[in-house]
XYZ file of C-alpha atoms in Angstrom:
433
model
C -0.372 118.343 -24.291
C 1.603 116.304 -21.772
C -1.204 113.755 -21.556
C -1.326 113.368 -25.330
C 2.456 112.956 -25.457
C 2.319 110.256 -22.786
C -0.247 108.189 -24.669
C 1.510 108.496 -28.020
C 4.768 107.181 -26.593
C 6.118 104.140 -28.392
C 5.794 100.788 -26.571
C 8.866 99.460 -24.795
C 11.183 97.607 -27.146
C 11.580 93.867 -26.701
C 8.416 93.169 -24.703
C 4.927 91.861 -25.384
C 1.819 90.438 -23.751
C 0.927 86.787 -24.260
C -2.703 85.833 -23.639
C -2.817 82.124 -22.837
C -6.325 80.646 -23.021
C -7.296 76.999 -22.359
C -9.479 75.680 -25.179
C -12.969 74.679 -23.963
C -11.495 74.496 -20.464
C -14.111 72.434 -18.618
C -14.401 69.880 -21.430
C -10.619 69.729 -21.846
C -10.202 69.123 -18.094
C -12.532 66.126 -18.313
C -10.753 64.790 -21.407
C -7.367 65.029 -19.704
C -8.422 62.135 -17.427
C -10.903 60.349 -19.688
C -9.493 59.953 -23.222
C -12.737 58.253 -24.333
C -14.275 61.730 -24.438
C -11.908 62.848 -27.197
C -13.697 63.660 -30.473
C -17.066 63.134 -28.757
C -19.760 65.815 -28.359
C -19.557 66.823 -24.682
C -21.378 69.508 -22.694
C -20.768 70.613 -19.114
C -23.840 71.556 -17.090
C -24.454 74.348 -14.590
C -25.418 73.935 -10.925
C -28.062 71.247 -10.348
C -27.387 69.943 -13.863
C -29.512 72.741 -15.231
C -28.117 74.340 -18.396
C -25.237 73.935 -20.826
C -22.329 76.209 -19.844
C -19.489 74.699 -21.928
C -19.572 72.832 -25.247
C -16.944 70.855 -27.080
C -16.413 71.687 -30.754
C -18.364 68.548 -31.641
C -21.320 69.681 -29.498
C -21.230 73.104 -31.163
C -21.394 71.375 -34.543
C -24.620 69.703 -33.419
C -26.110 73.184 -33.082
C -26.512 73.065 -29.301
C -26.613 76.679 -28.075
C -25.078 77.921 -24.831
C -27.593 77.967 -22.000
C -29.700 75.121 -23.393
C -31.701 73.480 -20.547
C -30.490 69.906 -20.169
C -34.025 68.552 -19.720
C -34.878 69.787 -23.238
C -31.965 68.076 -25.003
C -31.370 65.018 -22.796
C -34.014 62.971 -24.632
C -32.017 63.264 -27.871
C -28.599 62.928 -26.231
C -28.284 59.184 -26.908
C -29.317 59.622 -30.550
C -26.700 62.348 -30.997
C -24.049 60.536 -28.960
C -24.036 63.599 -26.706
C -22.423 63.292 -23.267
C -23.576 65.603 -20.468
C -21.438 66.019 -17.338
C -21.923 67.887 -14.068
C -19.554 70.749 -13.273
C -16.557 69.274 -11.444
C -15.507 72.497 -9.695
C -12.824 70.802 -7.607
C -11.076 69.390 -10.682
C -11.353 72.601 -12.702
C -10.083 74.772 -9.855
C -7.069 72.545 -9.236
C -6.097 72.299 -12.913
C -6.498 76.055 -13.293
C -4.111 76.611 -10.376
C -1.594 74.259 -12.001
C -1.793 76.108 -15.318
C -1.310 79.495 -13.648
C 1.639 78.238 -11.599
C 3.261 76.865 -14.763
C 2.739 80.173 -16.613
C 4.259 82.125 -13.734
C 7.590 80.425 -14.456
C 7.692 81.580 -18.066
C 7.376 85.357 -18.006
C 8.430 88.541 -16.273
C 4.954 88.871 -14.723
C 1.587 87.089 -14.875
C -1.997 88.321 -14.498
C -4.632 85.647 -13.854
C -7.547 87.032 -15.860
C -10.048 84.204 -15.332
C -10.125 80.517 -14.458
C -8.872 79.631 -17.955
C -7.031 82.781 -19.109
C -3.875 84.622 -18.119
C -1.695 87.396 -19.497
C 2.043 86.774 -19.388
C 4.687 89.463 -20.018
C 7.427 88.184 -22.317
C 10.731 89.723 -23.391
C 12.852 89.332 -26.521
C 12.448 89.816 -30.240
C 9.281 88.865 -32.118
C 10.884 85.571 -33.145
C 11.979 84.831 -29.565
C 8.520 85.677 -28.215
C 6.920 83.354 -30.775
C 9.270 80.592 -29.658
C 8.306 81.219 -26.034
C 4.622 81.129 -26.931
C 5.050 77.781 -28.689
C 7.045 76.425 -25.740
C 4.235 77.470 -23.368
C 1.639 75.730 -25.533
C 3.644 72.510 -25.662
C 4.547 72.698 -21.964
C 0.980 73.120 -20.711
C -0.120 70.183 -22.860
C 2.718 67.918 -21.717
C 2.729 68.845 -18.026
C -0.976 69.384 -17.315
C -2.713 67.718 -20.234
C -4.657 70.772 -21.436
C -4.666 72.349 -24.923
C -4.126 76.121 -25.038
C -3.902 78.860 -27.641
C -1.494 81.763 -27.283
C -1.935 85.262 -28.695
C 1.044 87.635 -28.532
C 1.055 91.390 -29.150
C 2.490 94.672 -27.840
C -0.839 95.430 -26.078
C -3.348 93.363 -24.119
C -6.194 94.304 -26.476
C -4.283 93.132 -29.550
C -3.170 89.988 -27.668
C -6.869 89.150 -27.267
C -7.362 89.471 -31.027
C -4.236 87.440 -31.765
C -5.474 84.711 -29.440
C -8.798 84.501 -31.272
C -6.990 84.311 -34.598
C -4.723 81.562 -33.252
C -7.811 79.658 -32.120
C -9.781 80.003 -35.352
C -7.034 79.713 -37.982
C -5.237 76.370 -38.223
C -2.358 78.031 -40.093
C -1.023 79.405 -36.786
C -1.087 76.014 -35.015
C -2.394 77.592 -31.823
C 0.146 80.437 -31.516
C -0.164 83.842 -33.225
C 2.006 86.945 -32.841
C 0.285 90.146 -34.002
C 3.562 91.642 -35.195
C 4.232 88.635 -37.424
C 1.054 89.340 -39.428
C 1.300 91.584 -42.463
C -0.214 95.072 -42.268
C -2.743 94.094 -44.941
C -3.920 91.046 -42.964
C -4.112 93.081 -39.760
C -6.315 95.649 -41.489
C -8.468 92.904 -43.015
C -9.063 91.351 -39.579
C -9.873 94.674 -37.921
C -12.284 95.647 -40.722
C -14.166 92.350 -40.342
C -14.454 92.556 -36.548
C -17.575 94.349 -35.211
C -16.591 96.969 -32.646
C -18.858 95.281 -30.073
C -16.519 92.256 -30.063
C -13.447 94.292 -29.158
C -12.331 93.498 -25.612
C -13.584 96.189 -23.248
C -16.116 97.870 -25.545
C -19.399 96.222 -24.595
C -22.908 96.465 -26.016
C -23.841 99.886 -24.616
C -20.698 101.606 -25.903
C -20.934 99.845 -29.256
C -24.432 101.249 -29.882
C -23.177 104.797 -29.291
C -20.062 104.154 -31.383
C -22.220 102.871 -34.247
C -24.156 106.117 -34.072
C -20.857 107.941 -34.693
C -20.082 105.761 -37.681
C -17.606 103.580 -35.761
C -18.784 100.070 -36.580
C -15.620 97.968 -36.702
C -12.379 97.555 -34.782
C -10.638 99.289 -37.681
C -12.924 102.325 -37.303
C -12.126 102.500 -33.568
C -8.403 102.207 -34.251
C -8.597 105.145 -36.690
C -10.795 107.308 -34.428
C -9.442 110.379 -32.639
C -8.499 109.155 -29.126
C -9.256 112.538 -27.510
C -12.723 112.572 -29.092
C -13.338 109.048 -27.787
C -12.343 110.208 -24.304
C -14.606 113.261 -24.536
C -17.639 111.277 -25.748
C -17.070 108.162 -23.619
C -14.267 107.688 -21.077
C -10.529 107.405 -20.626
C -11.019 103.621 -20.485
C -12.386 103.446 -24.031
C -9.716 105.879 -25.208
C -7.093 103.428 -23.937
C -8.769 100.636 -25.913
C -8.568 102.725 -29.097
C -4.896 103.460 -28.461
C -4.182 99.808 -27.712
C -5.612 98.887 -31.120
C -2.887 101.146 -32.563
C -0.212 99.209 -30.673
C 0.272 101.675 -27.799
C 0.179 99.792 -24.460
C -2.137 101.582 -22.007
C -3.519 98.685 -19.934
C -0.877 97.312 -17.581
C -0.662 93.873 -16.019
C -2.461 93.516 -12.689
C -0.698 90.716 -10.840
C -3.190 90.933 -7.940
C -6.310 90.530 -10.099
C -6.827 86.840 -9.391
C -6.807 87.492 -5.640
C -9.306 90.368 -5.444
C -12.087 88.290 -3.887
C -13.336 84.733 -3.435
C -17.008 83.851 -3.926
C -18.752 80.731 -2.634
C -22.316 80.515 -3.924
C -24.560 77.882 -5.482
C -28.174 77.627 -6.594
C -29.794 75.233 -4.135
C -31.460 71.989 -5.241
C -34.377 72.680 -2.903
C -35.005 76.009 -1.155
C -33.521 76.756 2.251
C -36.786 77.822 3.875
C -35.782 78.111 7.531
C -33.267 80.181 9.459
C -31.558 76.940 10.498
C -31.134 75.769 6.901
C -29.780 79.135 5.733
C -27.371 79.015 8.671
C -26.194 75.562 7.568
C -25.513 76.802 4.024
C -23.627 79.852 5.307
C -21.531 77.655 7.591
C -20.544 75.279 4.775
C -19.700 78.088 2.353
C -17.759 80.109 4.937
C -15.644 77.037 5.649
C -15.103 76.577 1.917
C -13.895 80.166 1.660
C -11.594 79.664 4.665
C -10.094 76.525 3.085
C -9.451 78.316 -0.198
C -7.842 81.251 1.613
C -5.560 78.826 3.421
C -4.545 77.087 0.170
C -3.760 80.426 -1.466
C -1.949 81.673 1.690
C -4.284 84.689 1.886
C -6.345 86.381 4.583
C -9.495 88.468 4.213
C -10.365 91.853 5.631
C -14.128 91.709 5.061
C -16.970 89.320 4.286
C -20.223 89.735 2.369
C -23.042 87.219 2.944
C -26.328 87.121 1.048
C -29.485 85.085 0.510
C -32.145 85.600 -2.134
C -35.218 83.930 -3.518
C -35.704 82.951 -7.141
C -35.776 85.883 -9.539
C -38.799 84.192 -11.140
C -40.856 84.279 -7.956
C -43.703 86.766 -7.661
C -41.883 89.125 -5.306
C -38.141 88.366 -5.220
C -36.571 88.850 -1.789
C -32.907 89.456 -1.044
C -30.934 90.098 2.142
C -27.235 90.787 2.635
C -24.754 91.848 5.285
C -21.180 93.157 5.195
C -18.746 92.472 8.037
C -15.275 93.991 8.477
C -12.770 92.032 10.583
C -10.614 93.748 13.241
C -7.611 92.086 11.612
C -7.361 90.143 8.321
C -8.094 86.457 8.918
C -8.643 83.071 7.318
C -9.932 81.447 10.509
C -13.045 79.353 9.707
C -14.742 80.151 13.025
C -14.395 83.895 12.458
C -15.751 83.557 8.920
C -18.699 81.442 10.074
C -19.592 83.902 12.840
C -19.378 86.792 10.385
C -21.535 85.048 7.774
C -24.188 84.155 10.322
C -24.717 87.815 11.119
C -27.087 87.553 8.157
C -29.457 85.243 10.055
C -31.403 87.963 11.972
C -32.476 89.298 8.558
C -33.762 85.927 7.315
C -37.540 85.425 7.250
C -38.738 82.017 8.439
C -40.625 80.144 5.720
C -39.192 82.157 2.808
C -37.767 79.864 0.082
C -34.219 81.096 -0.485
C -32.830 79.591 -3.695
C -29.362 81.141 -3.662
C -27.088 81.730 -0.677
C -23.502 82.864 -0.811
C -20.398 84.166 0.930
C -17.802 86.500 -0.604
C -14.513 87.315 1.115
C -12.833 90.556 0.016
C -9.864 92.818 0.711
C -7.484 89.880 0.364
C -3.820 90.191 1.312
C -1.019 87.640 1.731
C -1.038 85.830 5.068
C 1.545 87.155 7.498
C 0.795 90.810 6.764
C -1.427 91.217 9.839
C -0.621 93.797 12.475
C 2.011 92.547 14.900
C -0.079 93.318 17.993
C -2.732 90.820 16.853
C -0.303 88.007 17.694
C -1.058 88.648 21.378
C -4.739 87.920 20.798
C -4.273 84.287 19.815
C -6.784 81.996 21.510
C -7.513 78.262 21.151
C -10.216 79.229 18.642
C -7.666 80.997 16.409
C -5.506 77.874 16.349
C -8.416 75.735 15.101
C -8.100 76.838 11.486
C -4.478 75.711 10.984
C -5.219 72.403 12.756
C -8.209 71.715 10.470
C -6.190 72.671 7.396
C -3.451 70.246 8.385
C -5.943 67.401 8.786
C -7.659 68.258 5.496
C -4.351 68.426 3.623
C -3.385 65.001 4.896
C -6.694 63.138 4.730
C -8.831 65.113 2.243
C -11.096 68.141 2.339
C -14.216 66.160 3.245
C -12.706 64.511 6.333
C -13.280 67.379 8.759
C -15.564 70.369 9.186
C -17.375 72.508 11.706
C -21.036 71.923 12.470
C -22.974 70.979 9.367
C -19.816 71.268 7.292
C -18.522 68.133 9.023
C -21.399 65.908 7.906
C -20.589 63.755 4.890
C -24.280 62.953 4.309
C -24.988 66.468 3.007
C -28.397 68.131 2.937
C -31.494 68.215 0.802
C -30.531 71.738 -0.319
C -27.062 70.654 -1.466
C -26.253 71.243 -5.124
C -27.254 68.301 -7.320
C -24.457 66.900 -9.490
C -25.818 63.607 -10.763
C -23.297 63.338 -13.610
C -20.197 64.209 -11.606
C -16.902 62.673 -12.688
C -14.197 61.756 -10.137
C -12.193 64.569 -8.525
C -9.018 63.060 -9.906
C -6.514 65.466 -8.358
C -8.042 66.504 -5.023
C -9.507 63.312 -3.465
C -7.445 60.280 -2.489
C -10.289 57.882 -3.343
C -10.609 59.402 -6.836
C -6.938 59.291 -7.832
C -6.468 57.596 -11.235
C -4.868 54.162 -11.055
C -2.399 53.059 -13.706
C -2.029 49.296 -14.135
C 1.181 48.053 -15.722
C 1.046 44.818 -17.663
């Protein structure tokens, strides 16, 4: 009984969740620095310029599906006026960080949900929250150059729905508050929405729900929460309650810092132990640089290498290393990653290699006694970071990571735009007349 009473409690007065989502993020990031791309069909391509991973509205109108191989549509690109661009990870990562920093100034708490989405906790009345949502939309556009939509609601699940409505209904002008919608319109939306498209439900759960006669979001909202828990899980029960307006999923302000992954599909296979070692070294240094920028340290590292999943007998190797004390030192990360090398088979064509750092905590939280273990090696990381901050990330590196010429296995990005915000040589130049 106590559990049921807890979940039926009314949501706190004067608070809501705002889901802020950048529209077509990768395309919008490119348009922020190249206005000629506005109103043009644009697609962003995956690693090695392989497949379409983001489409502008104009590209969607051409009927180009997600995942389309570029080699199949490139022949018609000129006829369509279609522009294909390589993924500019440096630009997207930097603009994402700027958006999240801006959002952190406008709420009681912020959860970075993905590279282009964040939940922000807002206070005030419905009218005040709507005003804050509109101010956020205008502010992100003016300060960072990116268009966003904002969905506001008393729960995170309803904020997701409000965001989609704000995005797909011009009446809201990019900002929708669930509580400002009439009960009849709320019911109409929930009845039209397949349960599979509710945040957190998923395909497997939706099939079982359909078998129980629960086919829409409205059906799930009306379902008995305790029956949903009995048949499925407490997680899905919380989703059902959230559809009723009862907040059950709290903000996780540490979500965006749970782990950092560095991995790419290679242009040509790394077929020797030496080549795999080079890839691991470059990616470990990339992880170390990102840790330094975020002022984080890692407690463990996961390194892996695998062949193509389309090969006759796919091969995969991995290793997990725990550090004596959390670190962001590039040498320590490289040495940890290269513990994978004894498992690598010479002559095997590895198509994907990666490094993941986990158990992240803010720098400075290490055990005090570790300060006595400082060696010249441990001072190398801060020195390299200082040089990179002043002269650019590609000006210094360890081993193969210090070679500007790259390697034959390096990711192909033949349609790469300038890294406008992270490379001195690529900074936009404004000429006054």
